[in-house]
Each structure stands twice: as C-alpha cells, then as structure tokens.
C-alpha cells in the first residue's frame, strides 16, 4: 500500500518500529536449527554470559519475555499476597501486571514531568505499613532516579526491582550501566526493543543464589542438574529457546551500532522538531528531555507530547492518512479498565501522568529509518498539527 502526497509522489507507509536483523542473525539462527538442540543447549549460557559481560555484571538468567523476567524478579524479591509495591503508572502494563500476578497491590505514584519516571518524592510519601518494595521503570530508555529511590528503600528496608526493559545501553551519572547497580533488574527483547530475540527477557541477579533460584523457577522448579523428579518448588515454563539465544548473540555483537543508530535518530528528530525556525504549527510541542546531570538515555522510542490544546488522537489519524504510523504512548495504567475495576482508580488521581499520557505520541523510530523518512514524519507532523482542531483554552491550560 502507498499513499499519494500533495506533490503527487507516492510513498510507502512508515511503520512505528521494525527489528534490525540481518545476515549474522540468519547465520547464527540457521546454525542453531541445524544443531539439533533447540532448547536448554549451549547458547543459553553463552547469551547469558555475553549479556552479563556487556553490562559488567556476573549473574543473569535469560527467560521467555520481559514480563516473565519481572514476575520471577518479584518472586525472588519475596513479594507475597497482600503486599504493596510502589511503581509508576506511565509504563507498559507488564510492570504492574507482574505485581498483580503475586496477589500484591501496585501503588501508583505520580511521575516527574521532565523525565517521565517515578517521582522519588511521591514514592517516599506513598510508603505505608504494607509496602514491600519499589518497582521503578526506566521509561523510554531514560534512567530513573535510582540513587534517590535506593535511599528510600534502604531507610525502610524495601526491595528495589528495576524494569529496564526499555533501557539497554542507558547509563547513570556515575557511569554504571542501567540495570547493573546490584538490584534485581529486568530487560525485554520484544522486536521493538534495543536488542531483540523475537520474544525474550533476562533478569540481572545480584548474586549466584538468586540466579540459581530464578534458573530453577523458569524451568518448572527443577534442580540445576536437571533432575526430572525432584520439583521442590513451584516453577513455570519461562525458558528461552536456543533459537532466541542465537538471535540475541548476533544482536549483542552489533549492539553498539544498533544503539548508535537510535541515538542518531533521536538527535535528528530533536534537531528538526526543536529548531528555532520550526513551523509555527509545532509551537507547544514537547520533545523528550535532553540528558542531564550525567545520566545518559538510550532512546527506545521517540515520544513527543502534543500541545495541551491539541487533539492527540486526531493527530494520529492525520498522520495515518499520510501513511505514517504513530501511537498513543503510553496509556496510564491506573486508568485501564482492569485496574479501575480491580483497584478502584479514578480519573484525576495522578495528574502529571494523566496529562502526559493524554498528549503522548510515539513517532516511527527504529534503526534503518532513513533521513528521508524522518523528514517526511516531521513534515507530516507539522501538517497534522496545523490541520487538526485545537480546543479553546481550558482550565488546565489557562494561566
Ligand atoms: C517491553 C516491556 C516489558 C516486557 O515486555 P515483554 O513483551 O513481556 O517482553 C516490560 N516493561 C516495559 C516497560 C516494557 O517496555
């Protein structure tokens, strides 16, 4: 399918995301297919080891998804029914769902307007007698304020589990890679992530004992020696196949290039959409925050916020009419129907998150997006904002 633009040229549609897989991925996956060992073979340990080395950590446990990684991390942290876990409402729903899997309650706190990550002050204020831990998310690849959150956790004997599923390659101000601070941390390898295994995830474990526990729970609770009969604990099938590990090994080999491509695209978007002489239609458009304080983002998506009075969903429609895929990103988790019904959430509870989530728009972003395509997205966004109606000033936008 293609769409005709005003100048009569015909353009192929631009997707939101697309995995970057090439000859090396094909080679390693094919080699694995032909090896005759499709699960629990040598590539599992090889991938775990290579990933750990990349992060500068020691113990990792690869699993079937980022969600599985979050679930096993929370179990390893000791979450039990009736506990509360403080987390962010601006995330992919998996980070909250994993808390609910164990019968615990996600306590959503508002976000920092600049970084869009869990606001440590709000988190500190939400600690109560049932609070067991904190689950911050490094949203869109921007490092969450872990030093502040760890201080809150240490003072009250809470665990920290980091959802770093969108943040492979990001760094904290002290140079530590995100996910390598010694907390339980999770990464996800869905096809739109910085590194993909098709489906997959990994837990960064603080020590060998935690890895042993998670290795067992991902594999039906079996002993590490693969004893078939002694299942001495409840387990799951959260194994990652050898094919997925082979794909991950090939992706790790060129991770620097993949990350650099994303950084380049984010800079190109910021330059065009933030230019001093940008079209007037872009006035009021907010871009992802630049790095500050030494933290370094690893861009996962390019998410802008439309001006407060703009109709984001109409902008998505106007972009679609121009062959450009975009998404409302992300919806506030506490306002999803399951969370409203199960936990009694209402509109207006978390105003910063709700405002951001109402205005957020993810633009096409993936290694391989060409300069020409990026130009087209920016031009189309200006057109879309110009042609969609803006509401008259409302209470929230009036001075
Ligand atoms: C992708 C992602 C996950 C994990 O997703 P899976 O699809 O289960 O791999 C978890 N949290 C966040 C914030 C994510 O973006």
PDB file of N, CA and C in Angstrom, residues 223-282:
ATOM      1  N   UNK A 223      15.822 -28.865  39.727  1.00  0.00           N
ATOM      2  CA  UNK A 223      17.170 -28.642  40.240  1.00  0.00           C
ATOM      3  C   UNK A 223      18.089 -28.322  39.061  1.00  0.00           C
ATOM      4  N   UNK A 224      19.177 -27.622  39.326  1.00  0.00           N
ATOM      5  CA  UNK A 224      20.075 -27.240  38.240  1.00  0.00           C
ATOM      6  C   UNK A 224      20.629 -28.441  37.483  1.00  0.00           C
ATOM      7  N   UNK A 225      20.743 -29.589  38.131  1.00  0.00           N
ATOM      8  CA  UNK A 225      21.301 -30.757  37.438  1.00  0.00           C
ATOM      9  C   UNK A 225      20.248 -31.456  36.582  1.00  0.00           C
ATOM     10  N   UNK A 226      19.088 -30.799  36.408  1.00  0.00           N
ATOM     11  CA  UNK A 226      18.036 -31.308  35.545  1.00  0.00           C
ATOM     12  C   UNK A 226      17.412 -32.599  36.063  1.00  0.00           C
ATOM     13  N   UNK A 227      17.476 -32.814  37.357  1.00  0.00           N
ATOM     14  CA  UNK A 227      16.795 -33.943  37.975  1.00  0.00           C
ATOM     15  C   UNK A 227      15.313 -33.857  37.607  1.00  0.00           C
ATOM     16  N   UNK A 228      14.802 -34.868  36.957  1.00  0.00           N
ATOM     17  CA  UNK A 228      13.436 -34.844  36.460  1.00  0.00           C
ATOM     18  C   UNK A 228      12.389 -34.953  37.556  1.00  0.00           C
ATOM     19  N   UNK A 229      12.758 -35.613  38.644  1.00  0.00           N
ATOM     20  CA  UNK A 229      11.720 -35.985  39.593  1.00  0.00           C
ATOM     21  C   UNK A 229      11.546 -35.009  40.739  1.00  0.00           C
ATOM     22  N   UNK A 230      12.621 -34.360  41.124  1.00  0.00           N
ATOM     23  CA  UNK A 230      12.505 -33.543  42.315  1.00  0.00           C
ATOM     24  C   UNK A 230      12.154 -32.098  41.988  1.00  0.00           C
ATOM     25  N   UNK A 231      10.853 -31.815  41.999  1.00  0.00           N
ATOM     26  CA  UNK A 231      10.416 -30.432  41.825  1.00  0.00           C
ATOM     27  C   UNK A 231      10.133 -29.912  43.226  1.00  0.00           C
ATOM     28  N   UNK A 232      11.122 -29.322  43.848  1.00  0.00           N
ATOM     29  CA  UNK A 232      10.932 -28.975  45.261  1.00  0.00           C
ATOM     30  C   UNK A 232      10.340 -27.583  45.439  1.00  0.00           C
ATOM     31  N   UNK A 233      10.041 -26.913  44.367  1.00  0.00           N
ATOM     32  CA  UNK A 233       9.362 -25.625  44.471  1.00  0.00           C
ATOM     33  C   UNK A 233       8.458 -25.442  43.263  1.00  0.00           C
ATOM     34  N   UNK A 234       7.528 -24.483  43.375  1.00  0.00           N
ATOM     35  CA  UNK A 234       6.664 -24.174  42.239  1.00  0.00           C
ATOM     36  C   UNK A 234       7.515 -23.530  41.143  1.00  0.00           C
ATOM     37  N   UNK A 235       7.284 -23.975  39.911  1.00  0.00           N
ATOM     38  CA  UNK A 235       8.032 -23.360  38.812  1.00  0.00           C
ATOM     39  C   UNK A 235       7.122 -23.068  37.641  1.00  0.00           C
ATOM     40  N   UNK A 236       7.703 -22.514  36.625  1.00  0.00           N
ATOM     41  CA  UNK A 236       6.974 -22.096  35.418  1.00  0.00           C
ATOM     42  C   UNK A 236       7.737 -22.603  34.204  1.00  0.00           C
ATOM     43  N   UNK A 237       7.125 -22.495  33.034  1.00  0.00           N
ATOM     44  CA  UNK A 237       7.934 -22.648  31.832  1.00  0.00           C
ATOM     45  C   UNK A 237       8.164 -21.268  31.264  1.00  0.00           C
ATOM     46  N   UNK A 238       9.276 -20.677  31.682  1.00  0.00           N
ATOM     47  CA  UNK A 238       9.684 -19.358  31.191  1.00  0.00           C
ATOM     48  C   UNK A 238      11.033 -19.494  30.474  1.00  0.00           C
ATOM     49  N   UNK A 239      11.277 -20.681  29.877  1.00  0.00           N
ATOM     50  CA  UNK A 239      12.573 -20.895  29.234  1.00  0.00           C
ATOM     51  C   UNK A 239      12.689 -20.093  27.934  1.00  0.00           C
ATOM     52  N   UNK A 240      13.920 -19.724  27.609  1.00  0.00           N
ATOM     53  CA  UNK A 240      14.205 -19.044  26.344  1.00  0.00           C
ATOM     54  C   UNK A 240      14.856 -20.068  25.412  1.00  0.00           C
ATOM     55  N   UNK A 241      14.329 -20.194  24.184  1.00  0.00           N
ATOM     56  CA  UNK A 241      14.822 -21.239  23.274  1.00  0.00           C
ATOM     57  C   UNK A 241      16.239 -20.936  22.784  1.00  0.00           C
ATOM     58  N   UNK A 242      16.897 -21.954  22.294  1.00  0.00           N
ATOM     59  CA  UNK A 242      18.241 -21.785  21.719  1.00  0.00           C
ATOM     60  C   UNK A 242      18.201 -20.860  20.491  1.00  0.00           C
ATOM     61  N   UNK A 243      17.096 -20.918  19.738  1.00  0.00           N
ATOM     62  CA  UNK A 243      16.965 -20.051  18.557  1.00  0.00           C
ATOM     63  C   UNK A 243      16.960 -18.589  18.988  1.00  0.00           C
ATOM     64  N   UNK A 244      16.206 -18.323  20.043  1.00  0.00           N
ATOM     65  CA  UNK A 244      16.136 -16.954  20.558  1.00  0.00           C
ATOM     66  C   UNK A 244      17.507 -16.512  21.079  1.00  0.00           C
ATOM     67  N   UNK A 245      18.203 -17.421  21.763  1.00  0.00           N
ATOM     68  CA  UNK A 245      19.529 -17.068  22.298  1.00  0.00           C
ATOM     69  C   UNK A 245      20.514 -16.793  21.161  1.00  0.00           C
ATOM     70  N   UNK A 246      20.414 -17.559  20.076  1.00  0.00           N
ATOM     71  CA  UNK A 246      21.296 -17.341  18.920  1.00  0.00           C
ATOM     72  C   UNK A 246      21.038 -15.956  18.332  1.00  0.00           C
ATOM     73  N   UNK A 247      19.770 -15.615  18.206  1.00  0.00           N
ATOM     74  CA  UNK A 247      19.404 -14.285  17.702  1.00  0.00           C
ATOM     75  C   UNK A 247      19.977 -13.205  18.620  1.00  0.00           C
ATOM     76  N   UNK A 248      19.862 -13.425  19.921  1.00  0.00           N
ATOM     77  CA  UNK A 248      20.379 -12.466  20.896  1.00  0.00           C
ATOM     78  C   UNK A 248      21.892 -12.328  20.818  1.00  0.00           C
ATOM     79  N   UNK A 249      22.590 -13.440  20.592  1.00  0.00           N
ATOM     80  CA  UNK A 249      24.055 -13.386  20.481  1.00  0.00           C
ATOM     81  C   UNK A 249      24.463 -12.548  19.264  1.00  0.00           C
ATOM     82  N   UNK A 250      23.750 -12.731  18.151  1.00  0.00           N
ATOM     83  CA  UNK A 250      24.069 -11.949  16.947  1.00  0.00           C
ATOM     84  C   UNK A 250      23.780 -10.467  17.193  1.00  0.00           C
ATOM     85  N   UNK A 251      22.690 -10.181  17.890  1.00  0.00           N
ATOM     86  CA  UNK A 251      22.344  -8.783  18.172  1.00  0.00           C
ATOM     87  C   UNK A 251      23.363  -8.138  19.111  1.00  0.00           C
ATOM     88  N   UNK A 252      23.847  -8.925  20.080  1.00  0.00           N
ATOM     89  CA  UNK A 252      24.835  -8.387  21.025  1.00  0.00           C
ATOM     90  C   UNK A 252      26.121  -7.999  20.298  1.00  0.00           C
ATOM     91  N   UNK A 253      26.483  -8.780  19.279  1.00  0.00           N
ATOM     92  CA  UNK A 253      27.715  -8.476  18.532  1.00  0.00           C
ATOM     93  C   UNK A 253      27.663  -7.086  17.930  1.00  0.00           C
ATOM     94  N   UNK A 254      26.462  -6.646  17.528  1.00  0.00           N
ATOM     95  CA  UNK A 254      26.393  -5.322  16.886  1.00  0.00           C
ATOM     96  C   UNK A 254      25.554  -4.332  17.683  1.00  0.00           C
ATOM     97  N   UNK A 255      25.492  -4.590  19.001  1.00  0.00           N
ATOM     98  CA  UNK A 255      24.660  -3.719  19.830  1.00  0.00           C
ATOM     99  C   UNK A 255      25.109  -2.263  19.778  1.00  0.00           C
ATOM    100  N   UNK A 256      26.436  -2.038  19.767  1.00  0.00           N
ATOM    101  CA  UNK A 256      26.906  -0.647  19.732  1.00  0.00           C
ATOM    102  C   UNK A 256      26.363   0.091  18.514  1.00  0.00           C
ATOM    103  N   UNK A 257      26.377  -0.586  17.368  1.00  0.00           N
ATOM    104  CA  UNK A 257      25.852   0.050  16.151  1.00  0.00           C
ATOM    105  C   UNK A 257      24.349   0.304  16.268  1.00  0.00           C
ATOM    106  N   UNK A 258      23.637  -0.670  16.833  1.00  0.00           N
ATOM    107  CA  UNK A 258      22.183  -0.516  16.967  1.00  0.00           C
ATOM    108  C   UNK A 258      21.851   0.664  17.885  1.00  0.00           C
ATOM    109  N   UNK A 259      22.604   0.763  18.990  1.00  0.00           N
ATOM    110  CA  UNK A 259      22.346   1.853  19.936  1.00  0.00           C
ATOM    111  C   UNK A 259      22.723   3.200  19.330  1.00  0.00           C
ATOM    112  N   UNK A 260      23.846   3.215  18.592  1.00  0.00           N
ATOM    113  CA  UNK A 260      24.286   4.478  17.976  1.00  0.00           C
ATOM    114  C   UNK A 260      23.251   4.938  16.949  1.00  0.00           C
ATOM    115  N   UNK A 261      22.671   3.997  16.219  1.00  0.00           N
ATOM    116  CA  UNK A 261      21.661   4.358  15.220  1.00  0.00           C
ATOM    117  C   UNK A 261      20.470   5.022  15.908  1.00  0.00           C
ATOM    118  N   UNK A 262      20.041   4.468  17.043  1.00  0.00           N
ATOM    119  CA  UNK A 262      18.909   5.063  17.770  1.00  0.00           C
ATOM    120  C   UNK A 262      19.254   6.446  18.292  1.00  0.00           C
ATOM    121  N   UNK A 263      20.469   6.582  18.808  1.00  0.00           N
ATOM    122  CA  UNK A 263      20.868   7.900  19.329  1.00  0.00           C
ATOM    123  C   UNK A 263      20.884   8.924  18.197  1.00  0.00           C
ATOM    124  N   UNK A 264      21.385   8.506  17.039  1.00  0.00           N
ATOM    125  CA  UNK A 264      21.425   9.413  15.885  1.00  0.00           C
ATOM    126  C   UNK A 264      20.034   9.851  15.468  1.00  0.00           C
ATOM    127  N   UNK A 265      19.103   8.917  15.458  1.00  0.00           N
ATOM    128  CA  UNK A 265      17.732   9.257  15.057  1.00  0.00           C
ATOM    129  C   UNK A 265      17.090  10.213  16.060  1.00  0.00           C
ATOM    130  N   UNK A 266      17.313   9.953  17.345  1.00  0.00           N
ATOM    131  CA  UNK A 266      16.729  10.829  18.371  1.00  0.00           C
ATOM    132  C   UNK A 266      17.281  12.240  18.215  1.00  0.00           C
ATOM    133  N   UNK A 267      18.590  12.342  17.940  1.00  0.00           N
ATOM    134  CA  UNK A 267      19.199  13.667  17.756  1.00  0.00           C
ATOM    135  C   UNK A 267      18.623  14.346  16.515  1.00  0.00           C
ATOM    136  N   UNK A 268      18.417  13.572  15.457  1.00  0.00           N
ATOM    137  CA  UNK A 268      17.880  14.144  14.212  1.00  0.00           C
ATOM    138  C   UNK A 268      16.446  14.642  14.423  1.00  0.00           C
ATOM    139  N   UNK A 269      15.647  13.866  15.134  1.00  0.00           N
ATOM    140  CA  UNK A 269      14.280  14.319  15.448  1.00  0.00           C
ATOM    141  C   UNK A 269      14.326  15.608  16.268  1.00  0.00           C
ATOM    142  N   UNK A 270      15.181  15.612  17.305  1.00  0.00           N
ATOM    143  CA  UNK A 270      15.237  16.775  18.200  1.00  0.00           C
ATOM    144  C   UNK A 270      15.666  18.016  17.427  1.00  0.00           C
ATOM    145  N   UNK A 271      16.612  17.819  16.504  1.00  0.00           N
ATOM    146  CA  UNK A 271      17.105  18.947  15.730  1.00  0.00           C
ATOM    147  C   UNK A 271      15.988  19.520  14.850  1.00  0.00           C
ATOM    148  N   UNK A 272      15.244  18.646  14.188  1.00  0.00           N
ATOM    149  CA  UNK A 272      14.217  19.144  13.273  1.00  0.00           C
ATOM    150  C   UNK A 272      12.989  19.660  14.016  1.00  0.00           C
ATOM    151  N   UNK A 273      12.540  18.895  15.014  1.00  0.00           N
ATOM    152  CA  UNK A 273      11.288  19.284  15.689  1.00  0.00           C
ATOM    153  C   UNK A 273      11.508  20.413  16.693  1.00  0.00           C
ATOM    154  N   UNK A 274      12.782  20.596  17.108  1.00  0.00           N
ATOM    155  CA  UNK A 274      13.058  21.612  18.123  1.00  0.00           C
ATOM    156  C   UNK A 274      13.736  22.848  17.552  1.00  0.00           C
ATOM    157  N   UNK A 275      13.905  22.892  16.236  1.00  0.00           N
ATOM    158  CA  UNK A 275      14.637  24.007  15.618  1.00  0.00           C
ATOM    159  C   UNK A 275      13.971  25.346  15.949  1.00  0.00           C
ATOM    160  N   UNK A 276      14.813  26.370  16.098  1.00  0.00           N
ATOM    161  CA  UNK A 276      14.295  27.708  16.421  1.00  0.00           C
ATOM    162  C   UNK A 276      13.326  28.183  15.339  1.00  0.00           C
ATOM    163  N   UNK A 277      13.600  27.793  14.096  1.00  0.00           N
ATOM    164  CA  UNK A 277      12.743  28.256  12.994  1.00  0.00           C
ATOM    165  C   UNK A 277      11.738  27.182  12.572  1.00  0.00           C
ATOM    166  N   UNK A 278      11.336  26.346  13.528  1.00  0.00           N
ATOM    167  CA  UNK A 278      10.388  25.289  13.175  1.00  0.00           C
ATOM    168  C   UNK A 278       9.043  25.902  12.777  1.00  0.00           C
ATOM    169  N   UNK A 279       8.250  25.171  11.989  1.00  0.00           N
ATOM    170  CA  UNK A 279       6.943  25.701  11.597  1.00  0.00           C
ATOM    171  C   UNK A 279       6.113  26.066  12.830  1.00  0.00           C
ATOM    172  N   UNK A 280       5.333  27.136  12.720  1.00  0.00           N
ATOM    173  CA  UNK A 280       4.527  27.603  13.855  1.00  0.00           C
ATOM    174  C   UNK A 280       3.594  26.506  14.362  1.00  0.00           C
ATOM    175  N   UNK A 281       3.191  25.601  13.472  1.00  0.00           N
ATOM    176  CA  UNK A 281       2.286  24.522  13.874  1.00  0.00           C
ATOM    177  C   UNK A 281       2.903  23.656  14.977  1.00  0.00           C
ATOM    178  N   UNK A 282       4.239  23.677  15.089  1.00  0.00           N
ATOM    179  CA  UNK A 282       4.906  22.852  16.105  1.00  0.00           C
ATOM    180  C   UNK A 282       5.043  23.575  17.447  1.00  0.00           C
TER     181      UNK A 282
END
